[in-house]
XYZ file of C-alpha atoms in Angstrom:
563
model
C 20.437 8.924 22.865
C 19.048 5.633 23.740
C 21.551 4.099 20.736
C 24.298 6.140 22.048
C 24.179 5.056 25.658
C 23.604 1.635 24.556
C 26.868 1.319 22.889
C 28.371 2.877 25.590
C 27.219 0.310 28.248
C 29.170 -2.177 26.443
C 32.546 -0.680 28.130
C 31.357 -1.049 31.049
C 32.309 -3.112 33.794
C 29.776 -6.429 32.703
C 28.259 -8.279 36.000
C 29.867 -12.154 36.738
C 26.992 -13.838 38.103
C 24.219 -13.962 40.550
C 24.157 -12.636 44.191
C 21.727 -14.836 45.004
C 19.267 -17.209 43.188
C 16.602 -16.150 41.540
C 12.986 -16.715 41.938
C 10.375 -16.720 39.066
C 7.936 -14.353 39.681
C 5.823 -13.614 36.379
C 2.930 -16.626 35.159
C 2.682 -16.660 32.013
C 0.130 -18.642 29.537
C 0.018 -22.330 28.545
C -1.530 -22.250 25.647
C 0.347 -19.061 24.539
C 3.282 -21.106 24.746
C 2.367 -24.026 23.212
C 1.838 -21.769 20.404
C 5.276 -20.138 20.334
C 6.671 -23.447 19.939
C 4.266 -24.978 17.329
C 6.052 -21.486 15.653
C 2.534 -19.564 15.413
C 3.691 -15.662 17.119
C 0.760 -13.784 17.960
C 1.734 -10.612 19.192
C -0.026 -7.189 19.290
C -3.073 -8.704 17.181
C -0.624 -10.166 14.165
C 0.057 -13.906 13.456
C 2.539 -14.577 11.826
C 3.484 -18.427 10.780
C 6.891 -19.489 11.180
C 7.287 -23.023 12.361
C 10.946 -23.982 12.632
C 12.193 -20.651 12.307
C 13.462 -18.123 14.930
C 11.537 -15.292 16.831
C 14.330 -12.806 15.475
C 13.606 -13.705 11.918
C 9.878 -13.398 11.245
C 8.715 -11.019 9.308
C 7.765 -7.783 11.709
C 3.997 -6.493 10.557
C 3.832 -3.390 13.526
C 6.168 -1.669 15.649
C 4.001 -3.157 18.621
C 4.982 -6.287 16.816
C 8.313 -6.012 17.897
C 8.574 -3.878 20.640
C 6.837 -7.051 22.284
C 8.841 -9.583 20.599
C 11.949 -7.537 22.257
C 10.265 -7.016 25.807
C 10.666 -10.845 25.668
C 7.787 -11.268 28.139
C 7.261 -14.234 26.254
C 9.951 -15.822 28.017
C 6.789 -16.639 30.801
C 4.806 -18.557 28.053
C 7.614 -20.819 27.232
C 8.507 -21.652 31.144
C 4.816 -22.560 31.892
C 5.004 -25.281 28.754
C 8.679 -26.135 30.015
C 8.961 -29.400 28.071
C 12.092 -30.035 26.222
C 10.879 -27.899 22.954
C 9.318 -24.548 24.997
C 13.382 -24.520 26.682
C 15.407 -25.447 24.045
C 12.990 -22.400 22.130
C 13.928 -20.269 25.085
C 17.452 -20.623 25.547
C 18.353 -20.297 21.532
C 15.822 -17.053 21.412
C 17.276 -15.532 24.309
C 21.313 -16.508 23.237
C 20.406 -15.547 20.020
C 19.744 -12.044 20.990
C 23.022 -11.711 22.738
C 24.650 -11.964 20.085
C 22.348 -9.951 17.550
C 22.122 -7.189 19.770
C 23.660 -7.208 22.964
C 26.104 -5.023 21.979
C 23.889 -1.695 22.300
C 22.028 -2.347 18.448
C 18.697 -3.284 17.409
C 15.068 -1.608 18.553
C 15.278 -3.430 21.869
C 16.935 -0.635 23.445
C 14.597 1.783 25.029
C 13.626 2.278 28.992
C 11.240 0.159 29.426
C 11.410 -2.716 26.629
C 15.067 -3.145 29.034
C 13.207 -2.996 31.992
C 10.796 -5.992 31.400
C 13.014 -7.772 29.461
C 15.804 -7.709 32.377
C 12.813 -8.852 35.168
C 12.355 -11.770 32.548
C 15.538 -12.792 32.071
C 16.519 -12.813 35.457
C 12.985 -14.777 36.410
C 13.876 -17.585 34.017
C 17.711 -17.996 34.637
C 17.996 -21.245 36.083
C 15.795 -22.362 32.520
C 18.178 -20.226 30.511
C 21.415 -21.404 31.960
C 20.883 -25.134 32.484
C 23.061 -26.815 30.253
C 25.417 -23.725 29.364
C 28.948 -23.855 29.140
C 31.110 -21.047 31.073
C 31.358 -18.757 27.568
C 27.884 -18.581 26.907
C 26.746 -18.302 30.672
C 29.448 -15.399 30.825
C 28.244 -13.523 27.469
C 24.410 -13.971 29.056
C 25.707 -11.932 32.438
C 27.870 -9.398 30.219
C 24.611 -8.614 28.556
C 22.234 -8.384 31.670
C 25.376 -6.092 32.827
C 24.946 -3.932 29.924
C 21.171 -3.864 30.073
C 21.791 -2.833 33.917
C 23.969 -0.182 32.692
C 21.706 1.231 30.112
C 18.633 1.200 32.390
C 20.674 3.439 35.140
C 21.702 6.001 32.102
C 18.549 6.527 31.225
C 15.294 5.250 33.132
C 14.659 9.334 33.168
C 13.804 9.355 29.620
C 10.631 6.734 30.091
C 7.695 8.303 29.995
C 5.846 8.675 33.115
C 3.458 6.174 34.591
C 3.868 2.368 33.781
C 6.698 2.716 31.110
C 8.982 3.963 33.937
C 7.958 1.385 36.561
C 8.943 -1.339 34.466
C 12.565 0.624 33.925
C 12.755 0.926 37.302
C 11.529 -2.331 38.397
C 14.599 -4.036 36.167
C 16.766 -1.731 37.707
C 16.395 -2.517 41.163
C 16.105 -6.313 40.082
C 19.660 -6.035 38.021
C 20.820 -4.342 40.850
C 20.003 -6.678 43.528
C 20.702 -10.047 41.861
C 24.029 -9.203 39.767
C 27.204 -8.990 41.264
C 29.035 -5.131 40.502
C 25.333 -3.675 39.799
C 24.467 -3.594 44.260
C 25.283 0.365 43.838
C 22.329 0.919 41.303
C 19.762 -0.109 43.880
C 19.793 2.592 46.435
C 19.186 5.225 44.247
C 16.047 2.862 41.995
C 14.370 2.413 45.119
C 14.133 6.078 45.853
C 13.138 6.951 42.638
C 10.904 4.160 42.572
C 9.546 6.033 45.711
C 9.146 9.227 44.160
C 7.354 8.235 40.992
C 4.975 6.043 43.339
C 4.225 9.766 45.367
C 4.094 11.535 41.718
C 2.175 8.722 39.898
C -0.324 7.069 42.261
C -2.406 9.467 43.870
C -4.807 9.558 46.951
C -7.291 7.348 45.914
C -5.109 4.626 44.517
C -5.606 5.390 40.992
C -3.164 6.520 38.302
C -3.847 9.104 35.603
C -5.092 7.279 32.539
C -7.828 5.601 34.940
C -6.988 2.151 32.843
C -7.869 -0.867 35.285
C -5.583 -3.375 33.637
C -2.952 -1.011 33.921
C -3.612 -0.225 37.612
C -2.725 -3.459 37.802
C 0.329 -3.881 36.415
C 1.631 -1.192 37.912
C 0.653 -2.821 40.970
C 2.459 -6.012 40.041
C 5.446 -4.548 39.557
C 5.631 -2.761 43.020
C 4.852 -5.822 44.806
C 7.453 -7.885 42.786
C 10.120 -5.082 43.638
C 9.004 -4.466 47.534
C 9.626 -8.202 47.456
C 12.993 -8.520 45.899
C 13.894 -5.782 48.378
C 12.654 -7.027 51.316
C 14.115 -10.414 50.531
C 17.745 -8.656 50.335
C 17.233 -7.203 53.401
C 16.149 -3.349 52.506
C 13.677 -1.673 53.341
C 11.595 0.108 49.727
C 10.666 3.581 50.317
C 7.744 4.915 52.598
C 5.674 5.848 48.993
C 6.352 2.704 47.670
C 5.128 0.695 50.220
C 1.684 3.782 50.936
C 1.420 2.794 46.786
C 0.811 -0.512 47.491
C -1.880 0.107 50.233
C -3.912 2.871 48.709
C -3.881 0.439 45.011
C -4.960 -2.515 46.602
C -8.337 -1.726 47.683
C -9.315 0.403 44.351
C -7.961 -3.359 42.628
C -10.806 -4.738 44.585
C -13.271 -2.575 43.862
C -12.649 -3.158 40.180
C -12.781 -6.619 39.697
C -16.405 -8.357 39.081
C -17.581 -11.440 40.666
C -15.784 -13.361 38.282
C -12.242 -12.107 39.075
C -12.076 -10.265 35.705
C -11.210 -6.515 35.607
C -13.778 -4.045 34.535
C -12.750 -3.238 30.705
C -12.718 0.588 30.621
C -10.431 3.356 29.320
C -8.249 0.868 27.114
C -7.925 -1.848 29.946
C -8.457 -5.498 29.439
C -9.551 -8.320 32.196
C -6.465 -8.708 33.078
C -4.321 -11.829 32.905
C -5.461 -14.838 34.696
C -4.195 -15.101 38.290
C -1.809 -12.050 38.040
C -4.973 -10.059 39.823
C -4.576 -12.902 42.599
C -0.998 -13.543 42.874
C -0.237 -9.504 43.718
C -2.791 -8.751 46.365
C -1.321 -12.341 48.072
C 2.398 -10.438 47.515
C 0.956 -7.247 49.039
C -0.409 -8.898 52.282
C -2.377 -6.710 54.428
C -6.432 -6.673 55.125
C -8.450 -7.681 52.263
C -10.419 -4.412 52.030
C -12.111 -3.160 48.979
C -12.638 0.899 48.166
C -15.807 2.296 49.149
C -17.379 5.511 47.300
C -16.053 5.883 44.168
C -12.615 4.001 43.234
C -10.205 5.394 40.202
C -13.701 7.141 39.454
C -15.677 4.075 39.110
C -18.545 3.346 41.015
C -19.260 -0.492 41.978
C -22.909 -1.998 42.611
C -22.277 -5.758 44.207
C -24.957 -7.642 45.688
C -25.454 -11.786 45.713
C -24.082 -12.895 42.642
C -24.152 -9.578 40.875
C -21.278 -6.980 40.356
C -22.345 -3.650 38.346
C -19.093 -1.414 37.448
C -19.916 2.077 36.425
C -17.843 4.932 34.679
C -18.550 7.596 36.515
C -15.596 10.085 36.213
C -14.333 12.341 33.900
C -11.780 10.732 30.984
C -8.539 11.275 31.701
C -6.417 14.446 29.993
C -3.819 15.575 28.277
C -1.034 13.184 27.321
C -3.103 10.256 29.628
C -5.845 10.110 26.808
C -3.910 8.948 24.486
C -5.630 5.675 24.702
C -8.959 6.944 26.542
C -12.197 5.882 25.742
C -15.646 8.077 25.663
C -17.002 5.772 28.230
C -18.463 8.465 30.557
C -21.767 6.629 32.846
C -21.278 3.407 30.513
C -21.830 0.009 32.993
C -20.691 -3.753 32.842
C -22.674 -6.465 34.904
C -21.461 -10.222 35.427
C -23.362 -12.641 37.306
C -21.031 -15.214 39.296
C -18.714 -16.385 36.757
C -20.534 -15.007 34.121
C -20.129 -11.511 32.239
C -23.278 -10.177 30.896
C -23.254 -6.633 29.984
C -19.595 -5.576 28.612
C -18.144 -3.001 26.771
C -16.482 -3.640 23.110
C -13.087 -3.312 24.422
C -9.344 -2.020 23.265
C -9.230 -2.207 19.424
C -5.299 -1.228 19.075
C -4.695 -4.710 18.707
C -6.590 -4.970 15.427
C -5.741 -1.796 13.410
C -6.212 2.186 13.746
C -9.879 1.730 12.180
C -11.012 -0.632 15.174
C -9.050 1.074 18.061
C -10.338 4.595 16.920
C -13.934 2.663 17.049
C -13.335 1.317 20.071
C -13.061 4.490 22.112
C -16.212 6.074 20.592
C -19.057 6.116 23.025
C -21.658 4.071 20.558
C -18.621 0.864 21.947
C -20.061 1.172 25.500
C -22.879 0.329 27.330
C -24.459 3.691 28.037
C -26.399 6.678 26.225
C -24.923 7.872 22.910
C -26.448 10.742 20.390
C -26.360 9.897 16.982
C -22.970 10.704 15.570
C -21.419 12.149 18.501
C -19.476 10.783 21.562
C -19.795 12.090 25.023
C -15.499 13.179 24.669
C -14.269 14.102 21.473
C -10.715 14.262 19.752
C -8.787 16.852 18.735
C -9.658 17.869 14.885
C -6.214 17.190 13.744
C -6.510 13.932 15.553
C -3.161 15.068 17.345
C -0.927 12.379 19.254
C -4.848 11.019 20.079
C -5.993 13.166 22.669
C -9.569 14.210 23.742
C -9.748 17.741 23.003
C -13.093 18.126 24.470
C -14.567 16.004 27.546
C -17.244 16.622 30.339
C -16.825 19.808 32.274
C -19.055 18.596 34.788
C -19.208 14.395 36.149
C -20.767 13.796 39.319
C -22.243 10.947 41.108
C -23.787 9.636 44.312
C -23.655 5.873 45.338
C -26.021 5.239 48.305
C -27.354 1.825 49.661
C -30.044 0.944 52.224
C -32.002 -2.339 53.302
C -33.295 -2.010 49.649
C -30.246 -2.417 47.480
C -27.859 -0.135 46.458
C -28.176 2.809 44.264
C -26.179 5.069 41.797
C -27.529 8.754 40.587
C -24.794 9.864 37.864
C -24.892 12.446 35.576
C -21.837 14.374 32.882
C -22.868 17.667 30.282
C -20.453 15.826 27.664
C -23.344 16.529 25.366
C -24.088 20.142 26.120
C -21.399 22.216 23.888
C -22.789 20.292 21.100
C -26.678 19.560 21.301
C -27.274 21.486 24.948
C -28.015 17.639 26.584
C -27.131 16.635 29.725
C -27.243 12.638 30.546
C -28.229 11.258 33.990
C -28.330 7.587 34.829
C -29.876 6.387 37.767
C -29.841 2.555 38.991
C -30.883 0.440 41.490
C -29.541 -3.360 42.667
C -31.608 -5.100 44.621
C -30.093 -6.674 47.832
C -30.176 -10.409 45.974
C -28.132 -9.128 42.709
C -31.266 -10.518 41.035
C -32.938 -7.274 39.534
C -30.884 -4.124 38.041
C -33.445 -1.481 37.465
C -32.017 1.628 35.081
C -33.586 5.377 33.533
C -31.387 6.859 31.107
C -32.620 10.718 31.006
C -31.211 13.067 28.364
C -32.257 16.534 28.873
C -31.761 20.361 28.397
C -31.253 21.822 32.185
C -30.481 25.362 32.315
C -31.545 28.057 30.219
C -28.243 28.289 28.351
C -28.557 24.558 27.105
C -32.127 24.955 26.637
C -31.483 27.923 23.571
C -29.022 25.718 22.212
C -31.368 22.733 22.050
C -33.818 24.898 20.423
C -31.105 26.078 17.454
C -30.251 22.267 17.300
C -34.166 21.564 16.621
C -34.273 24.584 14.190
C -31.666 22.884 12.167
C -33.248 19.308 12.200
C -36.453 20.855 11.101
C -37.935 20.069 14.519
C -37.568 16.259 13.919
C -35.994 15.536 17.568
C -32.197 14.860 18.291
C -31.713 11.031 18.156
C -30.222 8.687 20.290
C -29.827 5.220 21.672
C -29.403 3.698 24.979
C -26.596 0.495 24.143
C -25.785 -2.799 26.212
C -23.406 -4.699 24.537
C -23.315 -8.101 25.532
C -20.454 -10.571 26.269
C -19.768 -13.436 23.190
C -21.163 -16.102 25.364
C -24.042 -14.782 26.054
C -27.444 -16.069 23.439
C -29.764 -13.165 22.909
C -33.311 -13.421 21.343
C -36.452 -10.665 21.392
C -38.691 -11.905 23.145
C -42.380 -10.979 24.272
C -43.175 -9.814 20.544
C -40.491 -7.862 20.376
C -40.657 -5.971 23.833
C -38.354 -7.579 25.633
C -35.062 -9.386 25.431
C -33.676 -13.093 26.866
C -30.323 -13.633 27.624
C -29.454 -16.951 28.148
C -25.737 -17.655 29.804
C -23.969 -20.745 29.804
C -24.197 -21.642 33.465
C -27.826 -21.703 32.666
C -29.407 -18.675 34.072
C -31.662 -16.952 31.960
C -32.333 -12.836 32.302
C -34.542 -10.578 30.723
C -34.563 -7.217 29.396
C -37.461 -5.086 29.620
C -38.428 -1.161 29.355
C -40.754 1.239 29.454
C -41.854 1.348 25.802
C -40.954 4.894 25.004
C -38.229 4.081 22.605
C -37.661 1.302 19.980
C -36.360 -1.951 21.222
C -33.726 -4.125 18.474
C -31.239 -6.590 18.944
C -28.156 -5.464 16.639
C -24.555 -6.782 15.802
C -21.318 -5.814 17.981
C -18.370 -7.150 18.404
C -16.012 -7.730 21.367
C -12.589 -6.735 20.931
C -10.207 -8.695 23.526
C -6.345 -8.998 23.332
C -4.202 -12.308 22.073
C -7.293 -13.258 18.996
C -7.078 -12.326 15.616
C -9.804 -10.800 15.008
C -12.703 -9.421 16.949
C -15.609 -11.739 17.869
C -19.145 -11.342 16.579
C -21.775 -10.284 19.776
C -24.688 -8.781 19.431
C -26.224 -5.289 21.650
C -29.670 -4.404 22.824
C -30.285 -1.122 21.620
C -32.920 1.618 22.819
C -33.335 4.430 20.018
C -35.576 7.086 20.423
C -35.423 11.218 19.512
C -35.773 13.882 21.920
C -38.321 15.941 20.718
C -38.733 18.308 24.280
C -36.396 19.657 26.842
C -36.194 16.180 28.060
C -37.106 12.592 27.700
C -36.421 10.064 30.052
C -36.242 5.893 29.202
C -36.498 3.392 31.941
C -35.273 -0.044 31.897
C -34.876 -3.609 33.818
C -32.140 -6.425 33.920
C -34.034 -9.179 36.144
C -33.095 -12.680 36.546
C -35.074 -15.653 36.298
C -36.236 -18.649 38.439
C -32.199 -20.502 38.841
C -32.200 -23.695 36.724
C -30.303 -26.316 38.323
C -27.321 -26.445 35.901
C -27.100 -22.391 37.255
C -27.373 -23.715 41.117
C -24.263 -25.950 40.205
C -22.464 -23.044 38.565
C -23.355 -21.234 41.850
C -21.509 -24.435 44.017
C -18.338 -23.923 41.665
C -18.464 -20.019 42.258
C -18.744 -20.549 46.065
C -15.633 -23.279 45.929
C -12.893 -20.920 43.885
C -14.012 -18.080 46.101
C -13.437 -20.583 49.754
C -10.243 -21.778 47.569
């Protein structure tokens, strides 16, 4: 149906030009663009090498291969190089494509590959056009017509959540800067209303509970409430409550170093886009108290602490979930510490089915299980089986600020129910953990005993992980019972715990979007076995004395945050 109605948009009425003139609203990367045009396309986790040749005709490795090479949000790479190569690249890409497939062929044609292509092209048409002559500039507007066309056919068959914002969002951008398309935008920015009531709910969250796509979501409703506001309408009452109730959680998800918590799939987030929406949204700059999107959020000094602490999503929202259930990141100033291992779909099936399994986060993990599990036929990559039961309590006094968390994600299989408790101190200078793994009621504590029966009595193991961040150098220290972690602004903390488990320093990798392959790490492990109903490991993340080249990195935090 999408080929069908594609065809058909090409006897439509095609627009003639701009109402007005366009602003560019997406950033895009330097160096990603500088790439494109030293012919070296990294997309979805491939390189391929193709210097002189066009983006249309290199070989195509993954379908996510080329449904990005089509969504042409490369387009923003190439205008932040903007010399004469990055624009001559961009106009012959972009031309090129008109005449390959602007006519309704090709795998460019779905909801919301149109959708963020349109936004792009529209962004970058005074680059595009410079130079034209009347025949191509008309073929580029005939296209964008059809595109427009298309996207009002069939936005409705996007699938809910940010696939159909982006639709939407290139709707009601066709619609208000192309002349014949003004009649499509009453009827986007309702609908754009209604998915924002449907989509986003109370707490400014959406259902996959994926930071970094919270916040693209986000960036999209803030570039459309702009481009409507600008023409003069007013967006929808949900649109605009959307925008309020996200903002905050956005806050409350970003560490000290302006880098979004990497949970449930979600990356950092490109660099500034965090920024340059909450400055589009306006309002108060407050952050979400409690729990946000079901994280909880530990900030003190320097220090921000960002804990799972909801259930994974469901249904057709875990598709890319992660087991990350009571797993924690910690950055100090502009420095990430602990981390999770990331989103492996850019590297293969093998790395992005490891990087949802629990043993990839920084929490408690029995051997050869996960706290959520997939279905058995491993259909459309659901979880099957997650926590009944997630609860936790953030409290804070003169001391610091506390977090009591617990899920039974371990109690259909071994009986087991995790609890994490920590504690910041009011400098950010100590975080102060006890992982406890334990049969509770009387239920679990018969199925714990046929689990020991089976093992011969030799104790259900586990480990307690903290991956840490690339940049980070790790040594055992103390003969072996403790760990230093040495950043690169110079501050140096230490690992300690209680001694009732094994202490090792082990490989792990950390999996981040746009490299080639993952980078080597390493991860403090605590193993140990539960041998009774419970057992219970405490912990320590304290920093040491500041050195001066880590008082200097502190002078640099306190400028970008005044800036």
């Amino acid at each position: 149906m999408h080929r069908l109605h594609a065809r058909l948009s090409a006897l439509s009425r095609p627009a003639t030009g701009f109402v007005s003139q366009p602003e560019p609203r997406t950033i895009g990367s330097f160096a990603r663009g500088r790439q494109l045009t030293a012919g070296n396309f990294l997309f979805a986790g491939f390189l391929i090498e193709a210097r002189g040749r066009s983006i249309w005709d290199v070989p195509v490795p993954d379908a996510r291969f080329e449904e990005e090479i089509h969504g042409c949000a490369w387009l923003d790479d190439l205008a932040a190089v903007a010399d004469a190569t990055a624009c001559e690249n961009a106009r012959a890409w972009i031309f090129e494509w008109v005449e390959r497939y602007g006519r309704g062929s090709g795998p460019g044609w779905t909801p919301d590959l149109t959708g963020r292509r349109i936004i792009r092209w529209i962004n970058h048409a005074l680059l595009l056009l410079n130079g034209q002559d009347r025949a191509t500039s008309d073929a580029y507007f005939r296209c964008l017509g059809r595109q427009t066309i298309f996207l009002s056919r069939r936005w409705k068959a996007a699938a809910p959540g940010l696939p159909r914002f982006e639709a939407l969002t290139g709707l009601v951008y066709a619609g208000l800067s192309l002349t014949g398309m003004e009649r499509h935008v009453t009827s986007a920015a309702a609908a754009l209303g209604r998915e924002c009531a449907r989509e986003i709910n109370s707490e400014g969250g959406i259902p996959t509970r994926n930071p970094e796509e919270l916040l693209e979501v986000f960036t999209l409703l803030t570039w459309s409430a702009s481009a409507l506001a600008e023409a003069g309408r007013t967006p929808a009452k949900p649109h605009l409550a959307a925008i309020e109730r996200i903002a905050p959680t956005l806050r409350a998800l970003r560490h000290a170093d302006g880098g979004l918590a990497r949970f449930q799939g979600g990356g950092r987030g490109l660099e500034g886009r965090l920024d340059q929406a909450l400055v589009h949204a306006g309002g108060r700059a407050l952050t979400a108290h409690g729990l946000a999107m079901g994280y909880a959020r530990l900030a003190s000094g320097r220090t921000t602490v960002i804990v799972d602490a909801a259930r994974p999503p469901a249904g057709s929202a875990s598709t890319n979930a992660h087991a990350s259930t009571l797993a924690m990141e910690l950055t100090s100033g502009r420095r990430p510490v602990i981390v999770n291992c990331g989103s492996g779909m850019g590297f293969g099936p093998d790395w992005r089915r490891a990087g949802r399994a629990t043993p990839s986060h920084s929490t408690l993990a029995i051997h050869g299980f996960s706290s959520s599990r997939l279905a058995a036929d491993g259909a459309r990559s659901q979880f099957a089986d997650v926590p009944e039961q997630v609860w936790a309590r953030p409290e804070g006094d003169a001391y610091g600020y506390r977090l009591t968390a617990g899920h039974n994600g371990y109690v259909p299989t071994h009986g087991l129910t995790h609890i994490r408790q920590l504690f910041l101190s009011t400098d950010g200078r100590t975080l102060t953990g006890d992982d406890t793994l334990g049969a509770m009621a009387v239920a679990d504590r018969r199925r714990f005993e046929t689990i020991m029966e089976r093992v011969k009595h030799q104790g259900v193991p586990f480990a307690v992980r903290f991956h840490l961040h690339p940049d980070v150098d790790a040594a055992l220290d103390l003969g072996g019972s403790a760990v230093s972690m040495a950043l690169k602004s110079g501050e140096i903390w230490v690992f300690r715990h209680d001694g009732n488990a094994e202490l090792t320093l082990e490989p792990s990798v950390y999996l981040e979007n746009g490299r080639l392959k993952p980078r080597a790490t390493k991860q403090i492990v605590l193993s140990a076995h539960v041998l009774d109903y419970a057992l219970q490991l405490g912990w320590t993340l304290a920093k040491a004395q500041d050195t001066p080249h880590a008082i200097r990195d502190t002078h640099r935090d306190e400028d970008v945050t005044a800036e």
